[in-house]
Every structure is written in structure tokens, then in C-alpha cells.
Amino acid sequence: MGKKLVVGNWKMNLLREDAKQLSGAMVNMLGACYNECNVVIAPPYTAFEVVRTCIEDSNIELAAQNVFSSTSGAFTGEVSPPMLLDAGCRWVILGHSERRYILGENDEQIRQKLLLSVSSGLKVILCVGETGKQREDAVSDSEDAASRKELLFSPIKAQIESALGSIGEQLIADIVIAYEPVWAIGTGENATSFEIAEIHRCIRELLTRMFPACGNEVKILYGGSVKTVNIAGIMSADEVNGVLVGGESLSAGSFVKIIKSVGG
Ligand code: PEP
């Protein structure tokens, strides 16, 4: 399984000077040699260069928050996997709920983006998760615990099967799954350890069915209002191999505390 992973998603925040201050403070507080766990940060494209320069002598890696599904051409406003690699980026976040539900990205687009990303040499953090309505419906429409679990997992299963259905087992090592219940993102309402473990176990079972040789090795992160105050409980849940942090990654002090808590 290797080391645990902490990813910071800065979303559409920070001008270059603020991004430089934040990444510089993170490196200083963490120590350039820190490698108890793997750390990835995803600034907006406009801050890539300043952040890349700040982290170049550390073990922190750079991620993008999105990518397009073609290598080059007449796709105004888009950025391709080779462009990300050229900018020093090693990772890309795909399928984030803000892209699915605010920007209208569908499973097929995510599948195409993922396929081109991994075959171009990027590592992918694939976000999946149920909405609050889907969770409520699973509870009200089920008769027992088993059918509740099946109903609850079904939208997440569909997202994973769609995104990874055409991926060869040899590429799966470059993919990380982030379970992010949509109702927990940016709301301050995080899932309980029980709720996290229940879904993470289902994801693990699905991955080992889809990829018998390597499914056990795929990291599964939790994301959704991860904070310094709840990180210990989240990491104690079964099958949690790290976290995807949004709001709290915009504070160097909080993000470094989370990293050190995950790294042990
Ligand atoms: C996210 O952006 O993926 C996220 C989980 O955000 P937050 O930590 O702010 O809920």
C-alpha cells in the first residue's frame, strides 16, 4: 500500500502572491525533508509556477484540479495532460463533485479524462460520492441493513465502474480513489467513522473484484470537511489511506497539523 497520502485542494482561491506565501509556509513548517506521508497540493493553474518553485526542494507534489480529454487542438479554455506534465504537475483531481454538479461534468467525460491522463503519465485522484438526497433515499427506501448498504453504495459503484471500466490493470497503480460524500464537502459536516468505513470497505471490495491483482493496493482517501479536530477519528476508520482536504488546506498551520497527524 505504501505511505498514506494527503491532498490539498485549493479550489478557485489565492492570487499568486498568497499562493507563494502559503506554499512557502507549508514547506517551512513541514521541513523540506518531510516524507512520513505523501503530500500533494492542487493550486489553481495561474499559481502553478510560483507554487512549483516554492515546493521544488521538498517532497510535496503538484496537482491540477481538472484536465481536458484531448492532447491538443481547438478546445478554447482547456488544458491537456501533456501541458500539465510540462508545467511540473504530476497529479490531477478528476470527478470532483463541484465539477460534476456545478459545472455539469458527466461520467463519460470523467472516464475519457481519466483514460488520457493515466496513459499520458499523470496520476489521478478520482472523486466519487453520494449526494445528501441519495443517502436519505437509501435509508428510507431500504428494508434492512444489507439493502440500505447496497442502495447507498450504488451511485458510488456506478461512478467507479464508469471511470475505471476501461482501465487496464497495469494503469491502476496510478489511480487513487477519494470518497467524498457531497453533503460533507465545504459544509463542516463530516461523515462519521462508521459511515466512512462502511463505504471504504465497499470500495475496496469493488476494486479487488475489478482488479484482482492490484485492487488491494489502490489508495482510498476520505474527503469532506476534514479538519485538525476530526482527522484522528477519520484516520481510525477502516480502509482510510489518507485524506483530501479542501478549506483547511488554505491554512499552512492546519494543513501541516493534518499531514503530521496522518503521517504519525
Ligand atoms: C474538497 O474540496 O474536496 C473538500 C473535501 O472540501 P472541504 O474539505 O472544504 O470539505
PDB file of C-alpha atoms and ligand atoms in Angstrom:
ATOM      1  CA  MET A   1       0.000   0.000   0.000  1.00  0.00           C
ATOM      2  CA  GLY A   2       2.920   2.390   0.657  1.00  0.00           C
ATOM      3  CA  LYS A   3       2.690   5.652   2.541  1.00  0.00           C
ATOM      4  CA  LYS A   4      -0.538   7.464   3.316  1.00  0.00           C
ATOM      5  CA  LEU A   5      -1.464  10.416   1.127  1.00  0.00           C
ATOM      6  CA  VAL A   6      -2.729  13.908   1.977  1.00  0.00           C
ATOM      7  CA  VAL A   7      -4.055  16.078  -0.845  1.00  0.00           C
ATOM      8  CA  GLY A   8      -4.880  19.785  -0.502  1.00  0.00           C
ATOM      9  CA  ASN A   9      -7.423  21.171  -2.953  1.00  0.00           C
ATOM     10  CA  TRP A  10      -7.169  24.954  -3.027  1.00  0.00           C
ATOM     11  CA  LYS A  11     -10.116  25.233  -5.449  1.00  0.00           C
ATOM     12  CA  MET A  12     -10.524  28.694  -7.094  1.00  0.00           C
ATOM     13  CA  ASN A  13      -8.657  30.567  -4.374  1.00  0.00           C
ATOM     14  CA  LEU A  14      -5.488  32.648  -3.963  1.00  0.00           C
ATOM     15  CA  LEU A  15      -3.661  35.095  -6.162  1.00  0.00           C
ATOM     16  CA  ARG A  16      -0.032  34.262  -6.919  1.00  0.00           C
ATOM     17  CA  GLU A  17       1.495  36.192  -4.000  1.00  0.00           C
ATOM     18  CA  ASP A  18      -0.837  34.473  -1.498  1.00  0.00           C
ATOM     19  CA  ALA A  19      -0.166  31.098  -3.118  1.00  0.00           C
ATOM     20  CA  LYS A  20       3.567  31.703  -2.789  1.00  0.00           C
ATOM     21  CA  GLN A  21       3.212  32.639   0.901  1.00  0.00           C
ATOM     22  CA  LEU A  22       1.052  29.601   1.635  1.00  0.00           C
ATOM     23  CA  SER A  23       3.234  27.032  -0.118  1.00  0.00           C
ATOM     24  CA  GLY A  24       6.400  28.617   1.325  1.00  0.00           C
ATOM     25  CA  ALA A  25       4.932  28.467   4.844  1.00  0.00           C
ATOM     26  CA  MET A  26       3.914  24.828   4.328  1.00  0.00           C
ATOM     27  CA  VAL A  27       7.435  23.824   3.289  1.00  0.00           C
ATOM     28  CA  ASN A  28       8.963  25.723   6.242  1.00  0.00           C
ATOM     29  CA  MET A  29       6.581  24.265   8.811  1.00  0.00           C
ATOM     30  CA  LEU A  30       6.769  20.735   7.440  1.00  0.00           C
ATOM     31  CA  GLY A  31      10.515  20.721   6.803  1.00  0.00           C
ATOM     32  CA  ALA A  32      11.895  20.219   3.305  1.00  0.00           C
ATOM     33  CA  CYS A  33      12.780  16.567   4.003  1.00  0.00           C
ATOM     34  CA  TYR A  34       9.411  15.521   5.439  1.00  0.00           C
ATOM     35  CA  ASN A  35       8.344  12.203   3.972  1.00  0.00           C
ATOM     36  CA  GLU A  36       6.328  10.353   6.616  1.00  0.00           C
ATOM     37  CA  CYS A  37       3.403  10.520   4.249  1.00  0.00           C
ATOM     38  CA  ASN A  38       2.987  11.736   0.664  1.00  0.00           C
ATOM     39  CA  VAL A  39       1.691  15.277   0.192  1.00  0.00           C
ATOM     40  CA  VAL A  40       0.091  16.752  -2.927  1.00  0.00           C
ATOM     41  CA  ILE A  41      -1.329  20.263  -3.363  1.00  0.00           C
ATOM     42  CA  ALA A  42      -3.667  21.441  -6.100  1.00  0.00           C
ATOM     43  CA  PRO A  43      -3.477  25.213  -6.645  1.00  0.00           C
ATOM     44  CA  PRO A  44      -5.316  26.972  -9.475  1.00  0.00           C
ATOM     45  CA  TYR A  45      -3.426  26.882 -12.813  1.00  0.00           C
ATOM     46  CA  THR A  46      -2.415  30.553 -12.508  1.00  0.00           C
ATOM     47  CA  ALA A  47      -0.393  29.803  -9.364  1.00  0.00           C
ATOM     48  CA  PHE A  48       1.376  26.667 -10.672  1.00  0.00           C
ATOM     49  CA  GLU A  49       4.671  28.325 -11.415  1.00  0.00           C
ATOM     50  CA  VAL A  50       5.073  30.156  -8.086  1.00  0.00           C
ATOM     51  CA  VAL A  51       3.970  27.092  -6.124  1.00  0.00           C
ATOM     52  CA  ARG A  52       6.185  24.760  -8.158  1.00  0.00           C
ATOM     53  CA  THR A  53       9.187  26.965  -7.377  1.00  0.00           C
ATOM     54  CA  CYS A  54       8.354  27.024  -3.643  1.00  0.00           C
ATOM     55  CA  ILE A  55       7.995  23.240  -3.354  1.00  0.00           C
ATOM     56  CA  GLU A  56      10.739  22.122  -5.742  1.00  0.00           C
ATOM     57  CA  ASP A  57      13.201  21.207  -2.966  1.00  0.00           C
ATOM     58  CA  SER A  58      10.571  19.418  -0.890  1.00  0.00           C
ATOM     59  CA  ASN A  59       8.673  16.150  -1.291  1.00  0.00           C
ATOM     60  CA  ILE A  60       5.384  17.947  -1.957  1.00  0.00           C
ATOM     61  CA  GLU A  61       3.969  17.270  -5.412  1.00  0.00           C
ATOM     62  CA  LEU A  62       1.778  19.421  -7.620  1.00  0.00           C
ATOM     63  CA  ALA A  63      -1.731  18.517  -8.810  1.00  0.00           C
ATOM     64  CA  ALA A  64      -4.229  20.144 -11.152  1.00  0.00           C
ATOM     65  CA  GLN A  65      -7.927  20.386 -10.283  1.00  0.00           C
ATOM     66  CA  ASN A  66      -9.058  19.388 -13.767  1.00  0.00           C
ATOM     67  CA  VAL A  67      -7.799  18.479 -17.244  1.00  0.00           C
ATOM     68  CA  PHE A  68      -9.265  18.017 -20.722  1.00  0.00           C
ATOM     69  CA  SER A  69      -9.666  14.725 -22.572  1.00  0.00           C
ATOM     70  CA  SER A  70      -7.664  15.647 -25.712  1.00  0.00           C
ATOM     71  CA  THR A  71      -3.961  16.215 -26.106  1.00  0.00           C
ATOM     72  CA  SER A  72      -4.165  19.455 -28.142  1.00  0.00           C
ATOM     73  CA  GLY A  73      -6.379  21.295 -30.613  1.00  0.00           C
ATOM     74  CA  ALA A  74      -9.296  23.683 -30.884  1.00  0.00           C
ATOM     75  CA  PHE A  75     -10.657  23.423 -27.343  1.00  0.00           C
ATOM     76  CA  THR A  76     -10.730  27.020 -26.141  1.00  0.00           C
ATOM     77  CA  GLY A  77     -10.106  27.387 -22.444  1.00  0.00           C
ATOM     78  CA  GLU A  78      -8.988  23.822 -21.837  1.00  0.00           C
ATOM     79  CA  VAL A  79      -5.650  22.400 -20.636  1.00  0.00           C
ATOM     80  CA  SER A  80      -4.323  18.971 -21.649  1.00  0.00           C
ATOM     81  CA  PRO A  81      -2.387  16.252 -19.778  1.00  0.00           C
ATOM     82  CA  PRO A  82       0.918  16.979 -21.624  1.00  0.00           C
ATOM     83  CA  MET A  83       0.518  20.672 -20.696  1.00  0.00           C
ATOM     84  CA  LEU A  84       0.107  19.746 -17.028  1.00  0.00           C
ATOM     85  CA  LEU A  85       3.174  17.497 -17.138  1.00  0.00           C
ATOM     86  CA  ASP A  86       5.102  20.283 -18.867  1.00  0.00           C
ATOM     87  CA  ALA A  87       4.090  22.667 -16.037  1.00  0.00           C
ATOM     88  CA  GLY A  88       5.598  20.323 -13.440  1.00  0.00           C
ATOM     89  CA  CYS A  89       2.328  18.731 -12.433  1.00  0.00           C
ATOM     90  CA  ARG A  90       2.318  15.015 -11.569  1.00  0.00           C
ATOM     91  CA  TRP A  91      -1.301  14.599 -10.465  1.00  0.00           C
ATOM     92  CA  VAL A  92      -4.810  15.613 -11.467  1.00  0.00           C
ATOM     93  CA  ILE A  93      -8.053  15.582  -9.466  1.00  0.00           C
ATOM     94  CA  LEU A  94     -10.955  14.284 -11.571  1.00  0.00           C
ATOM     95  CA  GLY A  95     -14.675  13.958 -10.909  1.00  0.00           C
ATOM     96  CA  HIS A  96     -14.792  16.424  -8.012  1.00  0.00           C
ATOM     97  CA  SER A  97     -18.415  16.993  -7.018  1.00  0.00           C
ATOM     98  CA  GLU A  98     -18.110  20.722  -7.752  1.00  0.00           C
ATOM     99  CA  ARG A  99     -17.241  19.807 -11.349  1.00  0.00           C
ATOM    100  CA  ARG A 100     -19.988  17.167 -11.535  1.00  0.00           C
ATOM    101  CA  TYR A 101     -22.793  19.225 -10.009  1.00  0.00           C
ATOM    102  CA  ILE A 102     -21.880  22.895 -10.606  1.00  0.00           C
ATOM    103  CA  LEU A 103     -20.095  22.552 -13.956  1.00  0.00           C
ATOM    104  CA  GLY A 104     -22.163  19.660 -15.306  1.00  0.00           C
ATOM    105  CA  GLU A 105     -19.401  17.120 -15.898  1.00  0.00           C
ATOM    106  CA  ASN A 106     -20.750  13.622 -16.551  1.00  0.00           C
ATOM    107  CA  ASP A 107     -19.380  10.105 -16.004  1.00  0.00           C
ATOM    108  CA  GLU A 108     -18.429   9.673 -19.665  1.00  0.00           C
ATOM    109  CA  GLN A 109     -16.372  12.895 -19.706  1.00  0.00           C
ATOM    110  CA  ILE A 110     -14.647  11.832 -16.494  1.00  0.00           C
ATOM    111  CA  ARG A 111     -13.893   8.390 -17.990  1.00  0.00           C
ATOM    112  CA  GLN A 112     -12.268   9.987 -21.056  1.00  0.00           C
ATOM    113  CA  LYS A 113     -10.262  12.455 -18.974  1.00  0.00           C
ATOM    114  CA  LEU A 114      -9.046   9.671 -16.705  1.00  0.00           C
ATOM    115  CA  LEU A 115      -8.031   7.406 -19.571  1.00  0.00           C
ATOM    116  CA  LEU A 116      -5.969  10.094 -21.314  1.00  0.00           C
ATOM    117  CA  SER A 117      -4.475  11.317 -18.022  1.00  0.00           C
ATOM    118  CA  VAL A 118      -3.120   7.957 -16.894  1.00  0.00           C
ATOM    119  CA  SER A 119      -1.960   6.965 -20.364  1.00  0.00           C
ATOM    120  CA  SER A 120      -0.105  10.320 -20.568  1.00  0.00           C
ATOM    121  CA  GLY A 121       1.714   9.669 -17.279  1.00  0.00           C
ATOM    122  CA  LEU A 122      -0.362  11.684 -14.802  1.00  0.00           C
ATOM    123  CA  LYS A 123      -1.550  10.168 -11.534  1.00  0.00           C
ATOM    124  CA  VAL A 124      -5.268  10.594 -10.938  1.00  0.00           C
ATOM    125  CA  ILE A 125      -7.292  11.284  -7.808  1.00  0.00           C
ATOM    126  CA  LEU A 126     -10.789  10.148  -8.787  1.00  0.00           C
ATOM    127  CA  CYS A 127     -13.511  11.683  -6.591  1.00  0.00           C
ATOM    128  CA  VAL A 128     -16.737   9.773  -6.017  1.00  0.00           C
ATOM    129  CA  GLY A 129     -19.554  10.143  -3.525  1.00  0.00           C
ATOM    130  CA  GLU A 130     -23.273  10.224  -2.909  1.00  0.00           C
ATOM    131  CA  THR A 131     -25.429  13.344  -2.560  1.00  0.00           C
ATOM    132  CA  GLY A 132     -27.412  14.017   0.608  1.00  0.00           C
ATOM    133  CA  LYS A 133     -30.616  13.033  -1.245  1.00  0.00           C
ATOM    134  CA  GLN A 134     -29.130   9.723  -2.369  1.00  0.00           C
ATOM    135  CA  ARG A 135     -28.144   8.953   1.231  1.00  0.00           C
ATOM    136  CA  GLU A 136     -31.604   9.879   2.547  1.00  0.00           C
ATOM    137  CA  ASP A 137     -33.294   7.785  -0.165  1.00  0.00           C
ATOM    138  CA  ALA A 138     -31.103   4.780   0.636  1.00  0.00           C
ATOM    139  CA  VAL A 139     -32.230   4.960   4.249  1.00  0.00           C
ATOM    140  CA  SER A 140     -35.942   5.494   3.509  1.00  0.00           C
ATOM    141  CA  ASP A 141     -36.211   3.044   0.572  1.00  0.00           C
ATOM    142  CA  SER A 142     -34.470   0.082   2.218  1.00  0.00           C
ATOM    143  CA  GLU A 143     -35.947  -2.647   4.361  1.00  0.00           C
ATOM    144  CA  ASP A 144     -32.831  -3.862   6.157  1.00  0.00           C
ATOM    145  CA  ALA A 145     -29.177  -3.019   6.738  1.00  0.00           C
ATOM    146  CA  ALA A 146     -27.986  -5.021   3.724  1.00  0.00           C
ATOM    147  CA  SER A 147     -30.327  -3.326   1.252  1.00  0.00           C
ATOM    148  CA  ARG A 148     -29.548   0.097   2.788  1.00  0.00           C
ATOM    149  CA  LYS A 149     -25.844  -0.524   2.191  1.00  0.00           C
ATOM    150  CA  GLU A 150     -26.436  -1.721  -1.352  1.00  0.00           C
ATOM    151  CA  LEU A 151     -28.626   1.294  -2.202  1.00  0.00           C
ATOM    152  CA  LEU A 152     -26.201   3.690  -0.553  1.00  0.00           C
ATOM    153  CA  PHE A 153     -23.217   2.284  -2.430  1.00  0.00           C
ATOM    154  CA  SER A 154     -24.936   2.062  -5.799  1.00  0.00           C
ATOM    155  CA  PRO A 155     -24.260   5.673  -7.046  1.00  0.00           C
ATOM    156  CA  ILE A 156     -20.629   5.401  -5.926  1.00  0.00           C
ATOM    157  CA  LYS A 157     -20.273   1.978  -7.561  1.00  0.00           C
ATOM    158  CA  ALA A 158     -21.669   3.395 -10.810  1.00  0.00           C
ATOM    159  CA  GLN A 159     -19.168   6.285 -10.751  1.00  0.00           C
ATOM    160  CA  ILE A 160     -16.206   3.948 -10.175  1.00  0.00           C
ATOM    161  CA  GLU A 161     -17.324   1.365 -12.737  1.00  0.00           C
ATOM    162  CA  SER A 162     -17.827   4.062 -15.339  1.00  0.00           C
ATOM    163  CA  ALA A 163     -14.483   5.775 -14.719  1.00  0.00           C
ATOM    164  CA  LEU A 164     -12.359   2.637 -14.351  1.00  0.00           C
ATOM    165  CA  GLY A 165     -14.238   0.142 -16.528  1.00  0.00           C
ATOM    166  CA  SER A 166     -11.886   0.564 -19.475  1.00  0.00           C
ATOM    167  CA  ILE A 167      -8.647   0.906 -17.492  1.00  0.00           C
ATOM    168  CA  GLY A 168      -6.143  -1.932 -17.797  1.00  0.00           C
ATOM    169  CA  GLU A 169      -4.829  -3.399 -14.547  1.00  0.00           C
ATOM    170  CA  GLN A 170      -1.333  -2.085 -15.413  1.00  0.00           C
ATOM    171  CA  LEU A 171      -2.566   1.532 -15.078  1.00  0.00           C
ATOM    172  CA  ILE A 172      -4.439   1.146 -11.812  1.00  0.00           C
ATOM    173  CA  ALA A 173      -1.293   1.825  -9.742  1.00  0.00           C
ATOM    174  CA  ASP A 174      -1.521   5.463 -10.863  1.00  0.00           C
ATOM    175  CA  ILE A 175      -5.077   5.933  -9.585  1.00  0.00           C
ATOM    176  CA  VAL A 176      -6.286   6.936  -6.130  1.00  0.00           C
ATOM    177  CA  ILE A 177      -9.958   6.995  -5.165  1.00  0.00           C
ATOM    178  CA  ALA A 178     -11.277   9.812  -2.970  1.00  0.00           C
ATOM    179  CA  TYR A 179     -14.592   9.066  -1.285  1.00  0.00           C
ATOM    180  CA  GLU A 180     -16.210  12.464  -0.809  1.00  0.00           C
ATOM    181  CA  PRO A 181     -19.835  12.442   0.314  1.00  0.00           C
ATOM    182  CA  VAL A 182     -21.236  15.511  -1.465  1.00  0.00           C
ATOM    183  CA  TRP A 183     -23.188  16.586   1.641  1.00  0.00           C
ATOM    184  CA  ALA A 184     -19.915  16.790   3.597  1.00  0.00           C
ATOM    185  CA  ILE A 185     -17.951  18.995   1.184  1.00  0.00           C
ATOM    186  CA  GLY A 186     -17.464  22.523   2.463  1.00  0.00           C
ATOM    187  CA  THR A 187     -20.353  22.118   4.899  1.00  0.00           C
ATOM    188  CA  GLY A 188     -18.465  21.440   8.133  1.00  0.00           C
ATOM    189  CA  GLU A 189     -20.496  18.235   8.407  1.00  0.00           C
ATOM    190  CA  ASN A 190     -18.130  15.281   8.104  1.00  0.00           C
ATOM    191  CA  ALA A 191     -19.147  11.646   7.847  1.00  0.00           C
ATOM    192  CA  THR A 192     -18.734   9.525  10.981  1.00  0.00           C
ATOM    193  CA  SER A 193     -16.006   6.864  11.218  1.00  0.00           C
ATOM    194  CA  PHE A 194     -18.743   4.238  10.822  1.00  0.00           C
ATOM    195  CA  GLU A 195     -20.125   5.867   7.651  1.00  0.00           C
ATOM    196  CA  ILE A 196     -16.631   6.292   6.217  1.00  0.00           C
ATOM    197  CA  ALA A 197     -15.550   2.718   6.962  1.00  0.00           C
ATOM    198  CA  GLU A 198     -18.777   1.286   5.512  1.00  0.00           C
ATOM    199  CA  ILE A 199     -18.229   2.953   2.133  1.00  0.00           C
ATOM    200  CA  HIS A 200     -14.452   2.482   2.078  1.00  0.00           C
ATOM    201  CA  ARG A 201     -14.908  -1.276   2.614  1.00  0.00           C
ATOM    202  CA  CYS A 202     -17.412  -1.404  -0.261  1.00  0.00           C
ATOM    203  CA  ILE A 203     -14.968   0.497  -2.493  1.00  0.00           C
ATOM    204  CA  ARG A 204     -12.150  -1.891  -1.561  1.00  0.00           C
ATOM    205  CA  GLU A 205     -14.326  -4.936  -2.367  1.00  0.00           C
ATOM    206  CA  LEU A 206     -15.301  -3.426  -5.713  1.00  0.00           C
ATOM    207  CA  LEU A 207     -11.685  -2.607  -6.598  1.00  0.00           C
ATOM    208  CA  THR A 208     -10.490  -6.109  -5.772  1.00  0.00           C
ATOM    209  CA  ARG A 209     -13.285  -7.555  -7.932  1.00  0.00           C
ATOM    210  CA  MET A 210     -12.452  -5.243 -10.844  1.00  0.00           C
ATOM    211  CA  PHE A 211      -8.662  -5.547 -10.462  1.00  0.00           C
ATOM    212  CA  PRO A 212      -7.860  -8.907  -8.830  1.00  0.00           C
ATOM    213  CA  ALA A 213      -4.069  -8.441  -8.937  1.00  0.00           C
ATOM    214  CA  CYS A 214      -3.741  -4.830  -7.710  1.00  0.00           C
ATOM    215  CA  GLY A 215      -7.129  -3.675  -6.376  1.00  0.00           C
ATOM    216  CA  ASN A 216      -5.868  -4.158  -2.837  1.00  0.00           C
ATOM    217  CA  GLU A 217      -3.073  -1.666  -3.410  1.00  0.00           C
ATOM    218  CA  VAL A 218      -5.203   1.258  -4.587  1.00  0.00           C
ATOM    219  CA  LYS A 219      -5.308   4.062  -2.017  1.00  0.00           C
ATOM    220  CA  ILE A 220      -8.738   5.195  -0.836  1.00  0.00           C
ATOM    221  CA  LEU A 221      -8.887   8.711   0.621  1.00  0.00           C
ATOM    222  CA  TYR A 222     -11.691  10.342   2.562  1.00  0.00           C
ATOM    223  CA  GLY A 223     -12.690  13.939   1.797  1.00  0.00           C
ATOM    224  CA  GLY A 224     -15.394  16.187   3.212  1.00  0.00           C
ATOM    225  CA  SER A 225     -14.804  18.788   5.941  1.00  0.00           C
ATOM    226  CA  VAL A 226     -11.542  17.203   7.092  1.00  0.00           C
ATOM    227  CA  LYS A 227     -10.143  19.365   9.895  1.00  0.00           C
ATOM    228  CA  THR A 228      -7.455  19.257  12.584  1.00  0.00           C
ATOM    229  CA  VAL A 229     -10.178  18.419  15.117  1.00  0.00           C
ATOM    230  CA  ASN A 230     -11.590  15.390  13.277  1.00  0.00           C
ATOM    231  CA  ILE A 231      -8.545  13.979  11.471  1.00  0.00           C
ATOM    232  CA  ALA A 232      -7.709  11.385  14.152  1.00  0.00           C
ATOM    233  CA  GLY A 233     -11.227   9.901  14.063  1.00  0.00           C
ATOM    234  CA  ILE A 234     -11.279   9.847  10.259  1.00  0.00           C
ATOM    235  CA  MET A 235      -7.907   8.102  10.022  1.00  0.00           C
ATOM    236  CA  SER A 236      -9.011   5.486  12.549  1.00  0.00           C
ATOM    237  CA  ALA A 237     -11.735   4.238  10.166  1.00  0.00           C
ATOM    238  CA  ASP A 238     -11.116   1.037   8.238  1.00  0.00           C
ATOM    239  CA  GLU A 239      -9.539   1.293   4.761  1.00  0.00           C
ATOM    240  CA  VAL A 240      -8.710   5.008   5.022  1.00  0.00           C
ATOM    241  CA  ASN A 241      -5.354   5.528   3.323  1.00  0.00           C
ATOM    242  CA  GLY A 242      -5.290   9.315   3.524  1.00  0.00           C
ATOM    243  CA  VAL A 243      -7.429  12.409   3.066  1.00  0.00           C
ATOM    244  CA  LEU A 244      -8.446  15.023   0.511  1.00  0.00           C
ATOM    245  CA  VAL A 245      -8.660  18.403   2.236  1.00  0.00           C
ATOM    246  CA  GLY A 246     -10.395  21.493   0.837  1.00  0.00           C
ATOM    247  CA  GLY A 247     -10.944  24.544   3.069  1.00  0.00           C
ATOM    248  CA  GLU A 248      -8.468  23.537   5.750  1.00  0.00           C
ATOM    249  CA  SER A 249      -5.623  23.256   3.199  1.00  0.00           C
ATOM    250  CA  LEU A 250      -5.719  27.063   2.804  1.00  0.00           C
ATOM    251  CA  SER A 251      -4.122  27.442   6.233  1.00  0.00           C
ATOM    252  CA  ALA A 252      -0.499  26.271   6.396  1.00  0.00           C
ATOM    253  CA  GLY A 253      -0.756  25.626  10.136  1.00  0.00           C
ATOM    254  CA  SER A 254      -3.906  23.497   9.901  1.00  0.00           C
ATOM    255  CA  PHE A 255      -2.800  21.632   6.788  1.00  0.00           C
ATOM    256  CA  VAL A 256       0.587  20.769   8.307  1.00  0.00           C
ATOM    257  CA  LYS A 257      -1.127  19.554  11.510  1.00  0.00           C
ATOM    258  CA  ILE A 258      -3.345  17.294   9.380  1.00  0.00           C
ATOM    259  CA  ILE A 259      -0.319  15.987   7.453  1.00  0.00           C
ATOM    260  CA  LYS A 260       1.597  15.241  10.658  1.00  0.00           C
ATOM    261  CA  SER A 261      -1.411  13.554  12.178  1.00  0.00           C
ATOM    262  CA  VAL A 262      -1.766  11.321   9.092  1.00  0.00           C
ATOM    263  CA  GLY A 263       1.995  10.676   8.875  1.00  0.00           C
ATOM    264  CA  GLY A 264       2.093   9.609  12.508  1.00  0.00           C
TER     265      GLY A 264
HETATM  266  C1  PEP B   1     -12.824  19.113  -1.356  1.00  0.00           C
HETATM  267  O1  PEP B   1     -12.639  20.168  -1.920  1.00  0.00           O
HETATM  268  O2  PEP B   1     -12.630  18.064  -1.973  1.00  0.00           O
HETATM  269  C2  PEP B   1     -13.245  19.109   0.038  1.00  0.00           C
HETATM  270  C3  PEP B   1     -13.368  17.960   0.635  1.00  0.00           C
HETATM  271  O3  PEP B   1     -13.515  20.319   0.633  1.00  0.00           O
HETATM  272  P1  PEP B   1     -13.700  20.590   2.213  1.00  0.00           P
HETATM  273  O4  PEP B   1     -12.540  19.924   2.928  1.00  0.00           O
HETATM  274  O5  PEP B   1     -13.661  22.069   2.337  1.00  0.00           O
HETATM  275  O6  PEP B   1     -14.997  19.994   2.622  1.00  0.00           O
END
